[in-house]
PDB file of C-alpha atoms in Angstrom:
ATOM      1  CA  MET A   1       9.313   3.470  13.144  1.00  0.00           C
ATOM      2  CA  LEU A   2       6.313   2.303  11.143  1.00  0.00           C
ATOM      3  CA  LYS A   3       4.248  -0.105  13.264  1.00  0.00           C
ATOM      4  CA  LYS A   4       0.560   0.812  12.817  1.00  0.00           C
ATOM      5  CA  ILE A   5      -0.802   0.547   9.288  1.00  0.00           C
ATOM      6  CA  THR A   6      -4.108   1.506   7.682  1.00  0.00           C
ATOM      7  CA  LEU A   7      -4.944  -0.314   4.455  1.00  0.00           C
ATOM      8  CA  ILE A   8      -7.084   1.623   2.028  1.00  0.00           C
ATOM      9  CA  GLY A   9      -8.544  -1.153  -0.098  1.00  0.00           C
ATOM     10  CA  SER A  10      -9.642  -4.700   0.578  1.00  0.00           C
ATOM     11  CA  GLY A  11      -8.721  -6.531  -2.609  1.00  0.00           C
ATOM     12  CA  ASN A  12      -5.935  -8.905  -3.552  1.00  0.00           C
ATOM     13  CA  VAL A  13      -2.999  -6.622  -2.750  1.00  0.00           C
ATOM     14  CA  ALA A  14      -4.448  -5.421   0.572  1.00  0.00           C
ATOM     15  CA  HIS A  15      -5.274  -9.023   1.502  1.00  0.00           C
ATOM     16  CA  ASN A  16      -1.739 -10.293   0.856  1.00  0.00           C
ATOM     17  CA  LEU A  17       0.068  -7.292   2.353  1.00  0.00           C
ATOM     18  CA  GLY A  18      -2.195  -7.251   5.383  1.00  0.00           C
ATOM     19  CA  HIS A  19      -1.545 -10.901   6.217  1.00  0.00           C
ATOM     20  CA  THR A  20       2.191 -10.407   5.666  1.00  0.00           C
ATOM     21  CA  PHE A  21       2.368  -7.317   7.864  1.00  0.00           C
ATOM     22  CA  LEU A  22       0.443  -9.089  10.615  1.00  0.00           C
ATOM     23  CA  ALA A  23       2.757 -12.120  10.407  1.00  0.00           C
ATOM     24  CA  HIS A  24       5.754  -9.781  10.795  1.00  0.00           C
ATOM     25  CA  GLY A  25       4.446  -8.147  13.955  1.00  0.00           C
ATOM     26  CA  PHE A  26       2.864  -5.030  12.502  1.00  0.00           C
ATOM     27  CA  GLU A  27      -0.563  -3.845  13.603  1.00  0.00           C
ATOM     28  CA  ILE A  28      -3.218  -3.375  10.960  1.00  0.00           C
ATOM     29  CA  ASP A  29      -5.038  -0.492  12.594  1.00  0.00           C
ATOM     30  CA  GLU A  30      -7.844  -0.114  10.073  1.00  0.00           C
ATOM     31  CA  ILE A  31      -9.204  -1.314   6.743  1.00  0.00           C
ATOM     32  CA  TYR A  32     -11.102   0.939   4.366  1.00  0.00           C
ATOM     33  CA  SER A  33     -13.301  -0.446   1.617  1.00  0.00           C
ATOM     34  CA  ARG A  34     -16.193   1.031  -0.332  1.00  0.00           C
ATOM     35  CA  THR A  35     -18.329  -1.912   0.768  1.00  0.00           C
ATOM     36  CA  SER A  36     -18.828  -2.803   4.416  1.00  0.00           C
ATOM     37  CA  LYS A  37     -18.959  -6.525   3.613  1.00  0.00           C
ATOM     38  CA  ASN A  38     -15.434  -6.482   2.139  1.00  0.00           C
ATOM     39  CA  ALA A  39     -14.047  -4.177   4.820  1.00  0.00           C
ATOM     40  CA  LYS A  40     -15.492  -6.261   7.641  1.00  0.00           C
ATOM     41  CA  LYS A  41     -14.339  -9.550   6.118  1.00  0.00           C
ATOM     42  CA  LEU A  42     -10.703  -8.453   5.804  1.00  0.00           C
ATOM     43  CA  ALA A  43     -10.745  -6.591   9.129  1.00  0.00           C
ATOM     44  CA  GLU A  44     -11.868  -9.749  10.939  1.00  0.00           C
ATOM     45  CA  LYS A  45      -9.021 -11.732   9.366  1.00  0.00           C
ATOM     46  CA  LEU A  46      -6.475  -9.051  10.269  1.00  0.00           C
ATOM     47  CA  LYS A  47      -7.881  -8.275  13.731  1.00  0.00           C
ATOM     48  CA  SER A  48      -8.467  -4.635  12.889  1.00  0.00           C
ATOM     49  CA  ASN A  49     -11.112  -1.962  12.715  1.00  0.00           C
ATOM     50  CA  TYR A  50     -12.815  -1.009   9.477  1.00  0.00           C
ATOM     51  CA  THR A  51     -14.667   1.833   7.840  1.00  0.00           C
ATOM     52  CA  CYS A  52     -16.494   2.479   4.596  1.00  0.00           C
ATOM     53  CA  GLU A  53     -16.096   6.248   4.794  1.00  0.00           C
ATOM     54  CA  LEU A  54     -12.825   7.867   3.738  1.00  0.00           C
ATOM     55  CA  SER A  55     -13.732  10.893   5.847  1.00  0.00           C
ATOM     56  CA  GLU A  56     -13.756   8.651   8.937  1.00  0.00           C
ATOM     57  CA  ILE A  57     -10.334   7.051   8.464  1.00  0.00           C
ATOM     58  CA  ASN A  58      -8.364   7.188  11.701  1.00  0.00           C
ATOM     59  CA  LYS A  59      -5.460   9.584  11.986  1.00  0.00           C
ATOM     60  CA  LYS A  60      -3.443   7.402  14.389  1.00  0.00           C
ATOM     61  CA  SER A  61      -1.596   5.087  11.998  1.00  0.00           C
ATOM     62  CA  ASP A  62       2.059   5.491  11.104  1.00  0.00           C
ATOM     63  CA  LEU A  63       1.504   4.472   7.481  1.00  0.00           C
ATOM     64  CA  TYR A  64      -1.455   4.577   5.088  1.00  0.00           C
ATOM     65  CA  ILE A  65      -1.314   2.251   2.087  1.00  0.00           C
ATOM     66  CA  ILE A  66      -3.647   2.767  -0.851  1.00  0.00           C
ATOM     67  CA  ALA A  67      -3.984  -0.746  -2.237  1.00  0.00           C
ATOM     68  CA  ALA A  68      -6.671  -0.028  -4.789  1.00  0.00           C
ATOM     69  CA  SER A  69      -6.949  -0.120  -8.568  1.00  0.00           C
ATOM     70  CA  ASP A  70      -4.837   2.393 -10.470  1.00  0.00           C
ATOM     71  CA  ASP A  71      -8.005   4.170 -11.608  1.00  0.00           C
ATOM     72  CA  ALA A  72      -9.205   4.664  -8.025  1.00  0.00           C
ATOM     73  CA  ILE A  73      -6.004   6.121  -6.507  1.00  0.00           C
ATOM     74  CA  GLU A  74      -6.563   9.726  -7.563  1.00  0.00           C
ATOM     75  CA  GLU A  75     -10.228   9.653  -6.527  1.00  0.00           C
ATOM     76  CA  ILE A  76      -9.278   8.274  -3.105  1.00  0.00           C
ATOM     77  CA  ALA A  77      -6.453  10.797  -2.700  1.00  0.00           C
ATOM     78  CA  GLU A  78      -8.814  13.693  -3.406  1.00  0.00           C
ATOM     79  CA  GLN A  79     -10.905  12.680  -0.384  1.00  0.00           C
ATOM     80  CA  LEU A  80      -8.058  12.339   2.120  1.00  0.00           C
ATOM     81  CA  ASN A  81      -6.206  14.854   4.255  1.00  0.00           C
ATOM     82  CA  LEU A  82      -3.527  13.217   6.376  1.00  0.00           C
ATOM     83  CA  LYS A  83      -1.337  16.321   6.935  1.00  0.00           C
ATOM     84  CA  ASN A  84       2.089  14.889   7.842  1.00  0.00           C
ATOM     85  CA  LYS A  85       1.273  11.163   7.919  1.00  0.00           C
ATOM     86  CA  LEU A  86       3.123   8.897   5.481  1.00  0.00           C
ATOM     87  CA  ILE A  87       0.871   7.677   2.652  1.00  0.00           C
ATOM     88  CA  VAL A  88       1.846   5.420  -0.249  1.00  0.00           C
ATOM     89  CA  HIS A  89       0.174   3.584  -3.080  1.00  0.00           C
ATOM     90  CA  THR A  90       0.999   0.152  -4.453  1.00  0.00           C
ATOM     91  CA  SER A  91       0.692   0.980  -8.154  1.00  0.00           C
ATOM     92  CA  GLY A  92       3.334   0.393 -10.765  1.00  0.00           C
ATOM     93  CA  SER A  93       1.847   2.839 -13.257  1.00  0.00           C
ATOM     94  CA  VAL A  94       0.806   5.822 -11.118  1.00  0.00           C
ATOM     95  CA  GLY A  95       3.308   8.483 -10.081  1.00  0.00           C
ATOM     96  CA  ILE A  96       3.691   9.516  -6.463  1.00  0.00           C
ATOM     97  CA  GLU A  97       2.673  13.109  -7.252  1.00  0.00           C
ATOM     98  CA  VAL A  98      -0.972  12.009  -7.071  1.00  0.00           C
ATOM     99  CA  LEU A  99      -0.533  11.877  -3.273  1.00  0.00           C
ATOM    100  CA  LYS A 100       1.027  15.335  -2.928  1.00  0.00           C
ATOM    101  CA  SER A 101      -2.239  16.995  -1.827  1.00  0.00           C
ATOM    102  CA  VAL A 102      -2.935  14.323   0.828  1.00  0.00           C
ATOM    103  CA  SER A 103       0.159  14.744   2.966  1.00  0.00           C
ATOM    104  CA  SER A 104       3.622  16.248   2.983  1.00  0.00           C
ATOM    105  CA  ASN A 105       4.960  12.666   3.256  1.00  0.00           C
ATOM    106  CA  TYR A 106       4.194  10.291   0.408  1.00  0.00           C
ATOM    107  CA  GLY A 107       5.592   7.636  -1.871  1.00  0.00           C
ATOM    108  CA  SER A 108       5.159   4.271  -3.527  1.00  0.00           C
ATOM    109  CA  PHE A 109       5.385   0.768  -2.079  1.00  0.00           C
ATOM    110  CA  TYR A 110       5.064  -1.320  -5.261  1.00  0.00           C
ATOM    111  CA  PRO A 111       5.240  -5.110  -5.037  1.00  0.00           C
ATOM    112  CA  LEU A 112       6.092  -6.547  -8.465  1.00  0.00           C
ATOM    113  CA  GLN A 113       3.690  -9.469  -8.196  1.00  0.00           C
ATOM    114  CA  THR A 114       0.210 -10.564  -9.192  1.00  0.00           C
ATOM    115  CA  PHE A 115      -1.805 -11.443  -6.106  1.00  0.00           C
ATOM    116  CA  THR A 116      -4.931 -13.454  -5.396  1.00  0.00           C
ATOM    117  CA  GLN A 117      -6.929 -13.805  -2.216  1.00  0.00           C
ATOM    118  CA  SER A 118      -7.185 -17.569  -2.554  1.00  0.00           C
ATOM    119  CA  HIS A 119      -3.409 -18.050  -2.270  1.00  0.00           C
ATOM    120  CA  LEU A 120      -1.134 -15.966  -0.062  1.00  0.00           C
ATOM    121  CA  ALA A 121       2.084 -15.144  -1.900  1.00  0.00           C
ATOM    122  CA  ASP A 122       5.507 -15.739  -0.382  1.00  0.00           C
ATOM    123  CA  ILE A 123       6.250 -12.046   0.038  1.00  0.00           C
ATOM    124  CA  SER A 124       9.850 -12.778   1.041  1.00  0.00           C
ATOM    125  CA  GLN A 125      10.511 -13.490  -2.648  1.00  0.00           C
ATOM    126  CA  VAL A 126       8.528 -10.568  -4.072  1.00  0.00           C
ATOM    127  CA  PRO A 127      10.527  -7.610  -5.421  1.00  0.00           C
ATOM    128  CA  PHE A 128       9.464  -4.251  -3.912  1.00  0.00           C
ATOM    129  CA  CYS A 129      10.075  -0.984  -5.726  1.00  0.00           C
ATOM    130  CA  ILE A 130      10.239   1.923  -3.306  1.00  0.00           C
ATOM    131  CA  GLU A 131       9.960   5.661  -3.852  1.00  0.00           C
ATOM    132  CA  GLY A 132       9.634   8.395  -1.249  1.00  0.00           C
ATOM    133  CA  ASN A 133       9.239  12.111  -1.757  1.00  0.00           C
ATOM    134  CA  THR A 134      11.985  12.774   0.815  1.00  0.00           C
ATOM    135  CA  LYS A 135      15.141  10.956   1.810  1.00  0.00           C
ATOM    136  CA  GLU A 136      13.603  10.158   5.215  1.00  0.00           C
ATOM    137  CA  ASN A 137      10.452   8.681   3.676  1.00  0.00           C
ATOM    138  CA  LYS A 138      12.482   6.608   1.229  1.00  0.00           C
ATOM    139  CA  ILE A 139      14.599   5.233   4.081  1.00  0.00           C
ATOM    140  CA  ALA A 140      11.522   4.413   6.196  1.00  0.00           C
ATOM    141  CA  LEU A 141       9.869   2.598   3.273  1.00  0.00           C
ATOM    142  CA  MET A 142      13.072   0.747   2.380  1.00  0.00           C
ATOM    143  CA  GLU A 143      13.419  -0.428   5.998  1.00  0.00           C
ATOM    144  CA  LEU A 144       9.797  -1.574   6.021  1.00  0.00           C
ATOM    145  CA  ALA A 145      10.122  -3.443   2.728  1.00  0.00           C
ATOM    146  CA  THR A 146      13.338  -5.201   3.809  1.00  0.00           C
ATOM    147  CA  LYS A 147      11.457  -6.621   6.798  1.00  0.00           C
ATOM    148  CA  LEU A 148       9.129  -8.343   4.319  1.00  0.00           C
ATOM    149  CA  SER A 149      11.360  -9.167   1.354  1.00  0.00           C
ATOM    150  CA  SER A 150      14.998  -9.655   0.458  1.00  0.00           C
ATOM    151  CA  LYS A 151      14.402  -8.009  -2.936  1.00  0.00           C
ATOM    152  CA  VAL A 152      13.994  -4.261  -2.407  1.00  0.00           C
ATOM    153  CA  ILE A 153      15.064  -1.541  -4.824  1.00  0.00           C
ATOM    154  CA  GLU A 154      14.648   2.224  -5.023  1.00  0.00           C
ATOM    155  CA  MET A 155      12.853   3.218  -8.200  1.00  0.00           C
ATOM    156  CA  ASP A 156      11.344   6.523  -9.325  1.00  0.00           C
ATOM    157  CA  SER A 157       7.911   6.851 -10.936  1.00  0.00           C
ATOM    158  CA  ALA A 158       9.182   6.787 -14.537  1.00  0.00           C
ATOM    159  CA  GLN A 159      11.304   3.689 -13.929  1.00  0.00           C
ATOM    160  CA  ARG A 160       8.414   1.984 -12.117  1.00  0.00           C
ATOM    161  CA  ARG A 161       6.037   2.694 -15.030  1.00  0.00           C
ATOM    162  CA  SER A 162       8.492   1.113 -17.477  1.00  0.00           C
ATOM    163  CA  LEU A 163       8.999  -1.918 -15.255  1.00  0.00           C
ATOM    164  CA  HIS A 164       5.252  -2.302 -14.755  1.00  0.00           C
ATOM    165  CA  LEU A 165       4.612  -2.145 -18.507  1.00  0.00           C
ATOM    166  CA  ALA A 166       7.302  -4.760 -19.151  1.00  0.00           C
ATOM    167  CA  ALA A 167       5.887  -7.009 -16.407  1.00  0.00           C
ATOM    168  CA  VAL A 168       2.337  -6.732 -17.785  1.00  0.00           C
ATOM    169  CA  PHE A 169       3.585  -7.472 -21.289  1.00  0.00           C
ATOM    170  CA  THR A 170       5.626 -10.474 -20.113  1.00  0.00           C
ATOM    171  CA  SER A 171       2.841 -11.818 -17.923  1.00  0.00           C
ATOM    172  CA  ASN A 172       0.292 -11.650 -20.728  1.00  0.00           C
ATOM    173  CA  PHE A 173       2.506 -13.406 -23.258  1.00  0.00           C
TER     174      PHE A 173
END
């Protein structure tokens, strides 16, 4: 069961997911951010530890969520080695293969929503698109997502990219 979560990122998505996880009884074990000010600020709100060094990320969490910009995911992944820990990203446009070198357990936990820090979204109404590299990982991520939202669907990387593109197009027009 996934109970202890490390958030890699401290922006809008990490902020909203972190508060939602905490409200649903999950423990936010650690926050990573490139800047100590941002890491500390979110960690204080989520009652967690923080670090600014990827090499110092704890290895005790059940789930690691990269909630960073699409451009930063590969760079972050290259600096992590989590062996068998489950790691996901929250991107709609990046495939899960980018996490293959980090761990033998990886996937995507994509909320189809634009987030801000100034307003916490009602996550119960946010669609989540889930992909896991194994059946077990997919099931674990689906169970996690259904604790947060009533709108959860399995979606592979190609489908997620198409959905993300359509959502960006619709949102901008």
